[in-house]
mmCIF file of C-alpha atoms and ligand atoms in Angstrom:
data_model
loop_
_atom_site.group_PDB
_atom_site.id
_atom_site.type_symbol
_atom_site.label_atom_id
_atom_site.label_comp_id
_atom_site.label_asym_id
_atom_site.label_seq_id
_atom_site.Cartn_x
_atom_site.Cartn_y
_atom_site.Cartn_z
ATOM 1 C CA MET A 1 6.908 57.715 26.024
ATOM 2 C CA SER A 2 7.060 60.966 27.936
ATOM 3 C CA SER A 3 9.652 63.713 27.886
ATOM 4 C CA LYS A 4 10.504 65.588 31.109
ATOM 5 C CA ARG A 5 12.342 68.562 29.633
ATOM 6 C CA SER A 6 12.825 69.796 26.124
ATOM 7 C CA THR A 7 16.213 71.519 26.315
ATOM 8 C CA ALA A 8 18.505 70.793 23.393
ATOM 9 C CA GLY A 9 21.742 69.030 24.260
ATOM 10 C CA SER A 10 22.292 65.679 25.894
ATOM 11 C CA ARG A 11 19.309 63.376 26.048
ATOM 12 C CA LEU A 12 18.856 60.190 28.008
ATOM 13 C CA TRP A 13 16.400 57.553 26.855
ATOM 14 C CA THR A 14 15.821 55.409 29.913
ATOM 15 C CA GLY A 15 13.848 52.367 31.072
ATOM 16 C CA GLY A 16 13.925 50.456 27.779
ATOM 17 C CA ARG A 17 14.696 46.876 26.808
ATOM 18 C CA LEU A 18 17.769 47.264 24.643
ATOM 19 C CA ALA A 19 18.808 44.820 21.929
ATOM 20 C CA THR A 20 22.256 46.322 21.396
ATOM 21 C CA LEU A 21 23.620 43.633 19.007
ATOM 22 C CA ALA A 22 27.015 44.493 20.529
ATOM 23 C CA GLY A 23 29.809 42.097 19.600
ATOM 24 C CA ASP A 24 29.668 39.510 16.825
ATOM 25 C CA SER A 25 26.787 37.407 18.098
ATOM 26 C CA GLY A 26 23.915 37.412 20.563
ATOM 27 C CA TRP A 27 21.196 39.992 21.079
ATOM 28 C CA GLY A 28 23.246 42.013 23.564
ATOM 29 C CA LEU A 29 20.134 42.459 25.703
ATOM 30 C CA VAL A 30 20.046 45.085 28.443
ATOM 31 C CA GLU A 31 16.852 44.826 30.483
ATOM 32 C CA ASP A 32 15.977 48.252 31.873
ATOM 33 C CA GLY A 33 18.624 49.969 29.793
ATOM 34 C CA ALA A 34 19.399 53.563 28.897
ATOM 35 C CA LEU A 35 21.038 55.434 26.016
ATOM 36 C CA LEU A 36 22.758 58.793 26.372
ATOM 37 C CA VAL A 37 22.746 60.814 23.153
ATOM 38 C CA ASP A 38 24.649 63.994 22.388
ATOM 39 C CA GLY A 39 25.672 65.579 19.109
ATOM 40 C CA GLY A 40 23.913 62.880 17.092
ATOM 41 C CA LEU A 41 25.956 60.085 18.656
ATOM 42 C CA LEU A 42 25.428 57.467 21.329
ATOM 43 C CA ARG A 43 27.680 58.545 24.198
ATOM 44 C CA TRP A 44 26.804 55.909 26.746
ATOM 45 C CA VAL A 45 24.704 52.685 26.739
ATOM 46 C CA GLY A 46 23.989 50.544 29.810
ATOM 47 C CA PRO A 47 21.652 49.801 32.731
ATOM 48 C CA SER A 48 19.318 52.693 33.567
ATOM 49 C CA ALA A 49 20.433 52.553 37.203
ATOM 50 C CA ASP A 50 23.999 53.514 36.211
ATOM 51 C CA ALA A 51 23.078 56.168 33.648
ATOM 52 C CA PRO A 52 24.874 59.528 33.675
ATOM 53 C CA ALA A 53 22.946 62.787 34.020
ATOM 54 C CA ALA A 54 21.481 64.471 30.932
ATOM 55 C CA GLU A 55 19.700 67.684 30.076
ATOM 56 C CA GLU A 56 16.601 65.836 28.934
ATOM 57 C CA ILE A 57 15.169 62.512 30.077
ATOM 58 C CA ILE A 58 12.889 60.431 27.883
ATOM 59 C CA GLU A 59 11.103 57.555 29.603
ATOM 60 C CA LEU A 60 10.726 54.410 27.489
ATOM 61 C CA HIS A 61 8.331 52.554 29.841
ATOM 62 C CA GLY A 62 9.853 49.181 29.023
ATOM 63 C CA ALA A 63 9.625 49.540 25.234
ATOM 64 C CA LEU A 64 12.060 47.604 23.040
ATOM 65 C CA VAL A 65 14.978 49.502 21.455
ATOM 66 C CA THR A 66 17.060 48.269 18.515
ATOM 67 C CA PRO A 67 19.537 49.929 16.186
ATOM 68 C CA GLY A 68 17.921 51.785 13.268
ATOM 69 C CA LEU A 69 17.327 49.567 10.239
ATOM 70 C CA VAL A 70 19.757 49.706 7.329
ATOM 71 C CA ASP A 71 18.220 48.785 3.976
ATOM 72 C CA CYS A 72 21.417 48.167 2.024
ATOM 73 C CA HIS A 73 19.931 47.220 -1.369
ATOM 74 C CA THR A 74 17.096 49.117 -3.047
ATOM 75 C CA HIS A 75 16.135 50.383 -6.482
ATOM 76 C CA LEU A 76 13.862 53.051 -5.017
ATOM 77 C CA VAL A 77 13.929 55.628 -7.818
ATOM 78 C CA TYR A 78 11.966 54.757 -10.966
ATOM 79 C CA GLY A 79 8.923 55.587 -13.052
ATOM 80 C CA GLY A 80 5.871 53.407 -13.663
ATOM 81 C CA ASN A 81 5.112 50.029 -12.173
ATOM 82 C CA ARG A 82 5.148 46.420 -13.352
ATOM 83 C CA ALA A 83 2.051 44.831 -11.869
ATOM 84 C CA ASP A 84 1.279 43.608 -15.408
ATOM 85 C CA GLU A 85 4.337 41.359 -15.194
ATOM 86 C CA PHE A 86 3.075 39.987 -11.898
ATOM 87 C CA GLU A 87 0.014 38.796 -13.781
ATOM 88 C CA GLN A 88 2.123 37.432 -16.644
ATOM 89 C CA ARG A 89 4.200 35.412 -14.199
ATOM 90 C CA LEU A 90 1.032 34.036 -12.615
ATOM 91 C CA HIS A 91 0.126 32.825 -16.103
ATOM 92 C CA GLY A 92 3.418 30.974 -16.407
ATOM 93 C CA ALA A 93 5.939 33.454 -17.902
ATOM 94 C CA SER A 94 9.263 33.525 -16.051
ATOM 95 C CA TYR A 95 11.181 36.659 -15.006
ATOM 96 C CA ALA A 96 13.828 35.802 -17.615
ATOM 97 C CA ASP A 97 11.185 35.208 -20.358
ATOM 98 C CA ILE A 98 9.701 38.654 -19.704
ATOM 99 C CA ALA A 99 13.154 40.275 -19.719
ATOM 100 C CA ARG A 100 14.134 38.590 -22.988
ATOM 101 C CA ALA A 101 10.877 39.790 -24.580
ATOM 102 C CA GLY A 102 11.880 43.406 -23.822
ATOM 103 C CA GLY A 103 9.856 43.811 -20.627
ATOM 104 C CA GLY A 104 11.357 43.664 -17.179
ATOM 105 C CA ILE A 105 14.079 46.173 -16.405
ATOM 106 C CA ARG A 106 13.807 47.715 -19.860
ATOM 107 C CA SER A 107 10.131 48.566 -19.411
ATOM 108 C CA THR A 108 11.046 50.446 -16.223
ATOM 109 C CA VAL A 109 13.866 52.175 -18.124
ATOM 110 C CA ALA A 110 11.312 53.538 -20.613
ATOM 111 C CA ALA A 111 9.019 54.770 -17.811
ATOM 112 C CA THR A 112 11.936 56.283 -15.877
ATOM 113 C CA ARG A 113 13.293 58.135 -18.888
ATOM 114 C CA ALA A 114 9.811 59.547 -19.516
ATOM 115 C CA ALA A 115 9.488 60.870 -15.950
ATOM 116 C CA SER A 116 10.690 64.307 -14.870
ATOM 117 C CA GLU A 117 13.055 64.749 -11.956
ATOM 118 C CA ALA A 118 10.181 66.128 -9.883
ATOM 119 C CA GLU A 119 7.968 63.143 -10.711
ATOM 120 C CA LEU A 120 10.715 60.700 -9.823
ATOM 121 C CA LEU A 121 11.329 62.533 -6.558
ATOM 122 C CA ALA A 122 7.650 62.552 -5.612
ATOM 123 C CA ALA A 123 7.324 58.811 -6.214
ATOM 124 C CA ALA A 124 10.595 57.944 -4.473
ATOM 125 C CA THR A 125 9.692 60.152 -1.497
ATOM 126 C CA LYS A 126 6.553 58.107 -0.829
ATOM 127 C CA ARG A 127 8.555 54.909 -0.983
ATOM 128 C CA ALA A 128 11.306 56.211 1.285
ATOM 129 C CA ARG A 129 8.724 57.388 3.818
ATOM 130 C CA ALA A 130 7.176 53.914 3.822
ATOM 131 C CA LEU A 131 10.571 52.373 4.636
ATOM 132 C CA MET A 132 11.158 54.983 7.331
ATOM 133 C CA ARG A 133 7.781 54.215 8.908
ATOM 134 C CA GLU A 134 9.149 50.730 9.588
ATOM 135 C CA GLY A 135 12.360 52.021 11.134
ATOM 136 C CA VAL A 136 14.818 52.530 8.272
ATOM 137 C CA THR A 137 17.476 55.126 9.124
ATOM 138 C CA THR A 138 20.005 54.288 6.387
ATOM 139 C CA LEU A 139 18.995 53.547 2.840
ATOM 140 C CA GLU A 140 20.977 52.551 -0.235
ATOM 141 C CA VAL A 141 19.552 53.505 -3.643
ATOM 142 C CA LYS A 142 20.854 52.229 -6.975
ATOM 143 C CA SER A 143 20.654 53.830 -10.366
ATOM 144 C CA GLY A 144 20.161 51.490 -13.313
ATOM 145 C CA TYR A 145 16.817 52.484 -14.832
ATOM 146 C CA GLY A 146 18.249 55.430 -16.756
ATOM 147 C CA LEU A 147 21.058 53.736 -18.691
ATOM 148 C CA SER A 148 22.256 57.010 -20.248
ATOM 149 C CA ALA A 149 24.613 59.557 -18.724
ATOM 150 C CA ALA A 150 21.825 62.097 -18.257
ATOM 151 C CA THR A 151 19.178 59.755 -16.878
ATOM 152 C CA GLU A 152 21.544 57.883 -14.562
ATOM 153 C CA ALA A 153 22.586 61.273 -13.181
ATOM 154 C CA ARG A 154 18.924 62.233 -12.745
ATOM 155 C CA MET A 155 18.213 59.073 -10.765
ATOM 156 C CA LEU A 156 21.229 59.593 -8.534
ATOM 157 C CA ARG A 157 20.341 63.242 -7.884
ATOM 158 C CA VAL A 158 16.815 62.221 -6.894
ATOM 159 C CA ALA A 159 18.191 59.529 -4.592
ATOM 160 C CA ARG A 160 20.482 62.044 -2.893
ATOM 161 C CA GLN A 161 17.580 64.430 -2.315
ATOM 162 C CA LEU A 162 15.803 61.770 -0.252
ATOM 163 C CA ALA A 163 18.299 62.514 2.520
ATOM 164 C CA GLY A 164 16.250 65.655 3.199
ATOM 165 C CA LEU A 165 13.529 63.393 4.632
ATOM 166 C CA GLY A 166 15.762 62.520 7.579
ATOM 167 C CA VAL A 167 17.370 59.279 6.425
ATOM 168 C CA ASP A 168 20.987 58.661 5.448
ATOM 169 C CA VAL A 169 21.159 57.826 1.741
ATOM 170 C CA ARG A 170 23.984 55.995 -0.030
ATOM 171 C CA THR A 171 23.941 55.951 -3.806
ATOM 172 C CA THR A 172 25.213 53.185 -6.055
ATOM 173 C CA TYR A 173 25.921 53.432 -9.785
ATOM 174 C CA LEU A 174 24.264 50.473 -11.524
ATOM 175 C CA ALA A 175 24.466 51.433 -15.191
ATOM 176 C CA ALA A 176 25.486 47.821 -15.918
ATOM 177 C CA HIS A 177 21.943 46.665 -15.143
ATOM 178 C CA ALA A 178 20.519 45.994 -18.626
ATOM 179 C CA LEU A 179 21.312 46.803 -22.237
ATOM 180 C CA PRO A 180 19.448 49.988 -23.253
ATOM 181 C CA PRO A 181 17.527 49.896 -26.565
ATOM 182 C CA GLU A 182 19.884 52.306 -28.373
ATOM 183 C CA PHE A 183 22.797 49.852 -28.008
ATOM 184 C CA SER A 184 22.961 46.529 -29.840
ATOM 185 C CA ASP A 185 26.365 45.515 -28.536
ATOM 186 C CA ALA A 186 26.818 44.913 -24.814
ATOM 187 C CA ASP A 187 30.570 45.591 -24.968
ATOM 188 C CA ASP A 188 29.944 48.990 -26.547
ATOM 189 C CA TYR A 189 27.433 49.791 -23.826
ATOM 190 C CA ILE A 190 29.821 48.753 -21.067
ATOM 191 C CA ALA A 191 32.457 51.063 -22.569
ATOM 192 C CA ALA A 192 29.951 53.936 -22.446
ATOM 193 C CA ALA A 193 28.862 53.131 -18.888
ATOM 194 C CA CYS A 194 32.526 53.167 -17.808
ATOM 195 C CA GLN A 195 33.015 56.546 -19.483
ATOM 196 C CA TRP A 196 30.060 58.156 -17.688
ATOM 197 C CA LEU A 197 31.261 57.157 -14.238
ATOM 198 C CA PRO A 198 34.089 59.685 -13.633
ATOM 199 C CA GLU A 199 31.806 62.663 -14.302
ATOM 200 C CA LEU A 200 29.043 61.338 -12.033
ATOM 201 C CA HIS A 201 31.629 60.646 -9.374
ATOM 202 C CA ALA A 202 33.043 64.160 -9.777
ATOM 203 C CA GLN A 203 29.540 65.507 -9.121
ATOM 204 C CA GLY A 204 29.537 63.636 -5.809
ATOM 205 C CA LEU A 205 26.728 61.318 -6.845
ATOM 206 C CA VAL A 206 28.353 57.912 -6.408
ATOM 207 C CA ASP A 207 29.308 56.015 -3.246
ATOM 208 C CA ALA A 208 29.735 52.582 -4.828
ATOM 209 C CA VAL A 209 29.470 50.757 -8.151
ATOM 210 C CA ASP A 210 27.267 47.712 -8.807
ATOM 211 C CA ALA A 211 26.505 45.491 -11.818
ATOM 212 C CA PHE A 212 24.107 42.699 -12.747
ATOM 213 C CA CYS A 213 26.123 39.605 -13.593
ATOM 214 C CA GLU A 214 23.704 37.158 -15.189
ATOM 215 C CA HIS A 215 22.936 35.381 -18.454
ATOM 216 C CA ILE A 216 20.167 37.921 -19.096
ATOM 217 C CA ALA A 217 22.470 40.822 -18.221
ATOM 218 C CA PHE A 218 26.298 41.105 -18.274
ATOM 219 C CA SER A 219 29.133 38.584 -18.295
ATOM 220 C CA PRO A 220 31.898 38.405 -15.684
ATOM 221 C CA ALA A 221 34.328 39.862 -18.248
ATOM 222 C CA GLN A 222 32.046 42.844 -18.839
ATOM 223 C CA VAL A 223 31.526 43.332 -15.108
ATOM 224 C CA ALA A 224 35.306 43.269 -14.621
ATOM 225 C CA ARG A 225 35.609 46.272 -16.943
ATOM 226 C CA VAL A 226 33.073 48.183 -14.842
ATOM 227 C CA PHE A 227 34.929 47.228 -11.679
ATOM 228 C CA ASP A 228 38.218 48.403 -13.191
ATOM 229 C CA ALA A 229 36.618 51.787 -13.885
ATOM 230 C CA ALA A 230 35.434 51.925 -10.257
ATOM 231 C CA ARG A 231 38.847 50.957 -8.964
ATOM 232 C CA GLN A 232 40.504 53.756 -10.922
ATOM 233 C CA LEU A 233 38.337 56.207 -8.988
ATOM 234 C CA GLY A 234 38.837 54.443 -5.669
ATOM 235 C CA LEU A 235 35.153 53.499 -5.502
ATOM 236 C CA PRO A 236 34.077 50.271 -3.763
ATOM 237 C CA VAL A 237 32.093 47.694 -5.727
ATOM 238 C CA LYS A 238 29.095 45.419 -5.128
ATOM 239 C CA LEU A 239 27.513 42.801 -7.377
ATOM 240 C CA HIS A 240 24.120 41.301 -8.200
ATOM 241 C CA ALA A 241 25.522 37.789 -8.349
ATOM 242 C CA GLU A 242 24.248 34.232 -8.853
ATOM 243 C CA GLN A 243 20.572 35.223 -8.680
ATOM 244 C CA LEU A 244 19.323 33.022 -11.513
ATOM 245 C CA SER A 245 22.449 31.002 -12.352
ATOM 246 C CA ASP A 246 26.046 30.494 -11.179
ATOM 247 C CA GLN A 247 28.220 32.841 -13.241
ATOM 248 C CA GLY A 248 31.194 32.841 -10.859
ATOM 249 C CA GLY A 249 30.264 36.429 -10.036
ATOM 250 C CA ALA A 250 31.137 36.021 -6.368
ATOM 251 C CA GLN A 251 34.703 34.977 -7.186
ATOM 252 C CA LEU A 252 35.037 37.957 -9.515
ATOM 253 C CA ALA A 253 33.643 40.379 -6.936
ATOM 254 C CA ALA A 254 35.920 38.947 -4.249
ATOM 255 C CA ARG A 255 38.938 39.672 -6.457
ATOM 256 C CA TYR A 256 37.900 43.326 -6.261
ATOM 257 C CA GLN A 257 37.313 43.167 -2.472
ATOM 258 C CA ALA A 258 33.629 43.862 -3.070
ATOM 259 C CA LEU A 259 31.646 45.266 -0.158
ATOM 260 C CA SER A 260 28.849 42.823 -0.916
ATOM 261 C CA CYS A 261 27.466 40.206 -3.258
ATOM 262 C CA ASP A 262 23.705 40.229 -3.424
ATOM 263 C CA HIS A 263 21.033 37.541 -4.123
ATOM 264 C CA LEU A 264 23.334 34.452 -4.222
ATOM 265 C CA GLU A 265 20.724 31.690 -4.620
ATOM 266 C CA PHE A 266 23.089 29.870 -7.021
ATOM 267 C CA LEU A 267 26.304 30.599 -5.099
ATOM 268 C CA SER A 268 28.784 27.691 -5.364
ATOM 269 C CA PRO A 269 31.048 26.350 -2.597
ATOM 270 C CA ALA A 270 33.995 28.075 -4.322
ATOM 271 C CA GLY A 271 31.981 31.305 -4.291
ATOM 272 C CA VAL A 272 31.360 30.961 -0.557
ATOM 273 C CA GLN A 273 35.091 30.554 0.084
ATOM 274 C CA ALA A 274 35.898 33.567 -2.090
ATOM 275 C CA LEU A 275 33.462 35.769 -0.130
ATOM 276 C CA ALA A 276 34.865 34.530 3.178
ATOM 277 C CA GLN A 277 38.435 35.294 2.165
ATOM 278 C CA ALA A 278 37.605 38.762 0.855
ATOM 279 C CA GLY A 279 35.426 39.696 3.854
ATOM 280 C CA THR A 280 32.577 40.414 1.432
ATOM 281 C CA VAL A 281 29.053 40.557 2.895
ATOM 282 C CA ALA A 282 26.410 38.182 1.488
ATOM 283 C CA VAL A 283 23.232 40.219 1.031
ATOM 284 C CA LEU A 284 20.186 37.960 0.869
ATOM 285 C CA LEU A 285 16.994 39.260 -0.679
ATOM 286 C CA PRO A 286 14.013 37.183 0.422
ATOM 287 C CA GLY A 287 11.501 39.519 -1.253
ATOM 288 C CA ALA A 288 12.835 38.706 -4.726
ATOM 289 C CA PHE A 289 13.102 35.001 -3.883
ATOM 290 C CA TYR A 290 9.488 35.022 -2.756
ATOM 291 C CA ALA A 291 8.010 37.140 -5.546
ATOM 292 C CA LEU A 292 9.722 35.125 -8.288
ATOM 293 C CA ARG A 293 8.731 31.886 -6.544
ATOM 294 C CA GLU A 294 12.341 30.740 -6.577
ATOM 295 C CA THR A 295 13.053 27.292 -5.222
ATOM 296 C CA GLN A 296 16.860 27.301 -5.059
ATOM 297 C CA LEU A 297 17.847 28.528 -1.604
ATOM 298 C CA PRO A 298 21.027 30.512 -1.000
ATOM 299 C CA PRO A 299 23.611 28.270 0.752
ATOM 300 C CA ILE A 300 22.961 29.601 4.262
ATOM 301 C CA ALA A 301 24.668 26.786 6.176
ATOM 302 C CA ALA A 302 27.832 27.107 4.080
ATOM 303 C CA LEU A 303 27.868 30.902 4.482
ATOM 304 C CA ARG A 304 27.484 30.509 8.246
ATOM 305 C CA GLU A 305 30.166 27.885 8.461
ATOM 306 C CA ALA A 306 32.598 29.997 6.456
ATOM 307 C CA GLY A 307 31.885 33.019 8.661
ATOM 308 C CA VAL A 308 30.557 35.197 5.812
ATOM 309 C CA PRO A 309 28.565 38.114 7.299
ATOM 310 C CA ILE A 310 24.942 37.931 6.141
ATOM 311 C CA ALA A 311 22.809 41.001 5.471
ATOM 312 C CA ILE A 312 19.225 41.167 4.297
ATOM 313 C CA ALA A 313 17.478 43.955 2.413
ATOM 314 C CA THR A 314 14.219 44.743 0.660
ATOM 315 C CA ASP A 315 15.715 44.954 -2.876
ATOM 316 C CA HIS A 316 12.738 47.236 -3.439
ATOM 317 C CA ASN A 317 12.175 47.432 -7.212
ATOM 318 C CA PRO A 318 9.080 47.440 -9.392
ATOM 319 C CA GLY A 319 9.711 43.997 -10.901
ATOM 320 C CA SER A 320 11.112 41.279 -8.700
ATOM 321 C CA SER A 321 10.634 42.754 -5.225
ATOM 322 C CA PRO A 322 7.958 45.440 -5.012
ATOM 323 C CA THR A 323 7.968 45.466 -1.208
ATOM 324 C CA LEU A 324 8.426 48.448 1.088
ATOM 325 C CA SER A 325 8.495 46.408 4.272
ATOM 326 C CA PRO A 326 11.849 45.702 5.895
ATOM 327 C CA LEU A 327 9.950 44.043 8.765
ATOM 328 C CA LEU A 328 8.421 41.553 6.341
ATOM 329 C CA MET A 329 11.968 40.808 5.121
ATOM 330 C CA LEU A 330 12.940 39.891 8.689
ATOM 331 C CA ASN A 331 10.124 37.380 8.788
ATOM 332 C CA MET A 332 10.802 36.033 5.288
ATOM 333 C CA ALA A 333 14.526 35.688 6.002
ATOM 334 C CA CYS A 334 13.584 33.373 8.861
ATOM 335 C CA VAL A 335 10.693 31.476 7.277
ATOM 336 C CA LEU A 336 12.108 31.118 3.753
ATOM 337 C CA PHE A 337 15.868 31.088 4.410
ATOM 338 C CA ARG A 338 15.850 29.692 7.967
ATOM 339 C CA LEU A 339 17.909 32.518 9.396
ATOM 340 C CA THR A 340 17.519 32.896 13.136
ATOM 341 C CA PRO A 341 15.657 36.060 14.212
ATOM 342 C CA GLU A 342 18.948 37.370 15.577
ATOM 343 C CA GLU A 343 20.759 36.733 12.282
ATOM 344 C CA ALA A 344 17.916 38.443 10.440
ATOM 345 C CA LEU A 345 18.024 41.545 12.660
ATOM 346 C CA ARG A 346 21.826 41.700 12.412
ATOM 347 C CA GLY A 347 21.326 41.419 8.657
ATOM 348 C CA LEU A 348 19.095 44.476 8.623
ATOM 349 C CA THR A 349 21.321 46.513 10.957
ATOM 350 C CA VAL A 350 25.023 45.962 11.562
ATOM 351 C CA ASN A 351 25.659 43.690 8.584
ATOM 352 C CA GLY A 352 23.549 45.861 6.299
ATOM 353 C CA ALA A 353 25.770 48.781 7.317
ATOM 354 C CA ARG A 354 28.844 46.686 6.617
ATOM 355 C CA ALA A 355 27.508 45.906 3.119
ATOM 356 C CA LEU A 356 27.694 49.668 2.550
ATOM 357 C CA GLY A 357 31.168 49.956 4.050
ATOM 358 C CA LEU A 358 29.748 51.718 7.144
ATOM 359 C CA ARG A 359 31.101 50.805 10.573
ATOM 360 C CA ASP A 360 29.609 53.711 12.511
ATOM 361 C CA ARG A 361 26.088 52.305 12.883
ATOM 362 C CA GLY A 362 24.059 49.155 13.343
ATOM 363 C CA GLN A 363 24.772 48.498 17.024
ATOM 364 C CA LEU A 364 23.730 50.316 20.192
ATOM 365 C CA VAL A 365 27.247 50.981 21.378
ATOM 366 C CA ALA A 366 28.864 54.210 22.615
ATOM 367 C CA GLY A 367 30.477 56.059 19.718
ATOM 368 C CA GLN A 368 27.973 54.867 17.094
ATOM 369 C CA ARG A 369 25.452 57.142 15.424
ATOM 370 C CA ALA A 370 22.304 57.717 17.472
ATOM 371 C CA ASP A 371 20.061 56.011 14.904
ATOM 372 C CA PHE A 372 17.643 53.717 16.707
ATOM 373 C CA CYS A 373 14.082 52.433 16.855
ATOM 374 C CA VAL A 374 11.672 52.125 19.743
ATOM 375 C CA TRP A 375 9.192 49.292 19.302
ATOM 376 C CA ASP A 376 6.081 48.054 21.042
ATOM 377 C CA GLY A 377 7.464 44.685 22.108
ATOM 378 C CA ALA A 378 9.223 42.821 24.885
ATOM 379 C CA HIS A 379 11.843 40.853 22.922
ATOM 380 C CA PRO A 380 13.523 41.529 19.558
ATOM 381 C CA ARG A 381 12.574 38.123 18.167
ATOM 382 C CA GLU A 382 8.998 39.432 18.015
ATOM 383 C CA LEU A 383 10.046 41.730 15.169
ATOM 384 C CA ALA A 384 10.825 38.679 13.023
ATOM 385 C CA ALA A 385 8.036 36.438 14.276
ATOM 386 C CA CYS A 386 5.195 38.827 13.386
ATOM 387 C CA PHE A 387 4.374 39.958 9.876
ATOM 388 C CA GLY A 388 1.905 42.361 8.354
ATOM 389 C CA HIS A 389 2.120 44.425 11.530
ATOM 390 C CA ASN A 390 4.198 47.495 12.334
ATOM 391 C CA PRO A 391 5.049 47.916 16.032
ATOM 392 C CA LEU A 392 7.293 50.984 15.554
ATOM 393 C CA ILE A 393 6.667 53.629 18.216
ATOM 394 C CA GLN A 394 9.519 56.010 17.535
ATOM 395 C CA ARG A 395 12.323 56.316 15.022
ATOM 396 C CA VAL A 396 15.341 58.299 16.211
ATOM 397 C CA TYR A 397 17.678 59.578 13.523
ATOM 398 C CA GLN A 398 20.955 61.161 14.588
ATOM 399 C CA GLY A 399 19.512 61.721 18.021
ATOM 400 C CA VAL A 400 16.351 63.400 16.731
ATOM 401 C CA GLN A 401 12.963 61.795 17.254
ATOM 402 C CA GLY A 402 11.361 61.444 13.856
ATOM 403 C CA GLY A 403 8.229 59.648 15.035
ATOM 404 C CA SER A 404 6.695 56.755 13.207
HETATM 405 N N1 DI6 B 501 18.162 42.165 -9.671
HETATM 406 C C1 DI6 B 501 17.172 42.678 -8.979
HETATM 407 O O1 DI6 B 501 16.734 42.218 -7.989
HETATM 408 C C2 DI6 B 501 16.765 43.920 -9.571
HETATM 409 N N2 DI6 B 501 17.806 44.139 -10.499
HETATM 410 C C3 DI6 B 501 18.560 43.074 -10.556
HETATM 411 O O2 DI6 B 501 19.520 42.996 -11.270
HETATM 412 C C4 DI6 B 501 15.454 43.779 -10.276
HETATM 413 C C5 DI6 B 501 15.282 44.811 -11.309
HETATM 414 C C6 DI6 B 501 13.945 44.760 -12.005
HETATM 415 O O3 DI6 B 501 13.388 43.695 -12.283
HETATM 416 O O4 DI6 B 501 13.471 45.859 -12.336
HETATM 417 FE FE1 FE B 502 18.528 44.401 -6.895
#
């Protein structure tokens, strides 16, 4: 890539192969395409031959351009690591066994509480940079390893600071993730978690509210109380639903017009219909499916048939999905879940954005944010077909070249 002039102002990226993902289906390919950027937004997208004039021209030399990647489900801020549990699972212990024995999420809670804000930020910064090196321009980060008012706030503050790296960060309150050791009654804990929310929201730390609805976590009735607290503040909700069993979480979330339901391996036909009617995004997490050696596949065909938008994400966390590779998730979504490469890329761009309630990104269309990636490749399906390889040449965030 070469730049002819370096004046600030309008910039034209020209001579690229664009996968715009415009519309509801198809790659939206523009061979020899151009993008005009001004003020952090895409102002014009089309064939290079028709491109308007700009103050600066950047030649793409035929490189592939896609929207910036949106990782809509991560647990990026935490202390410690859980490689010991990886070994335990290889020796036959299940994820649920380890959680019931006090490991799992609760072991990360102990390590997170013991870490200072600066330590959490340093660790999360490395992880965010790794995601950005593979093209992530929007990143969601959940709390849920603090499980007290002070430590949930600390996690959310750290998450917000990651925006300084040059990535858009959305924060989600996930206090209803596990029962902390100082509580013996889950209902009492849920009451506390609901009480903490207004103050965290008042501090501007919360974009959405999530919960873990599962036999090893919280019941639908308990989740409903958390969702009521969110609704009182006008906050949208999301749900970790039907990961290990069918709890009817999707139907509950749909009643609250949830932005997304995530995991969904055990989603029932009634759950699929509920998501379709509510317009809730199904976020599939192949990294967790793979790492836990799950065998029950999410009901992809039924989701497709019902027209439920499908997103994919890394679910980066130290236990069930310790991956920092969104590109590997593209490949796994295809190989493990049989998504098409186009569905997978839509899942990590436009539908990932939708799972965060964001409609201003995820497609290369005039008016959208100028968040895009330039790749060494001729066709976007290559991004899903290859794995263990990073072809990113350039990551552009709000019209600014961040490099790879
Ligand atoms: N499901 C997940 O994928 C993460 N949380 C959850 O409810 C995993 C959290 C962990 O194991 O630390
Ligand atoms: Fe998760």
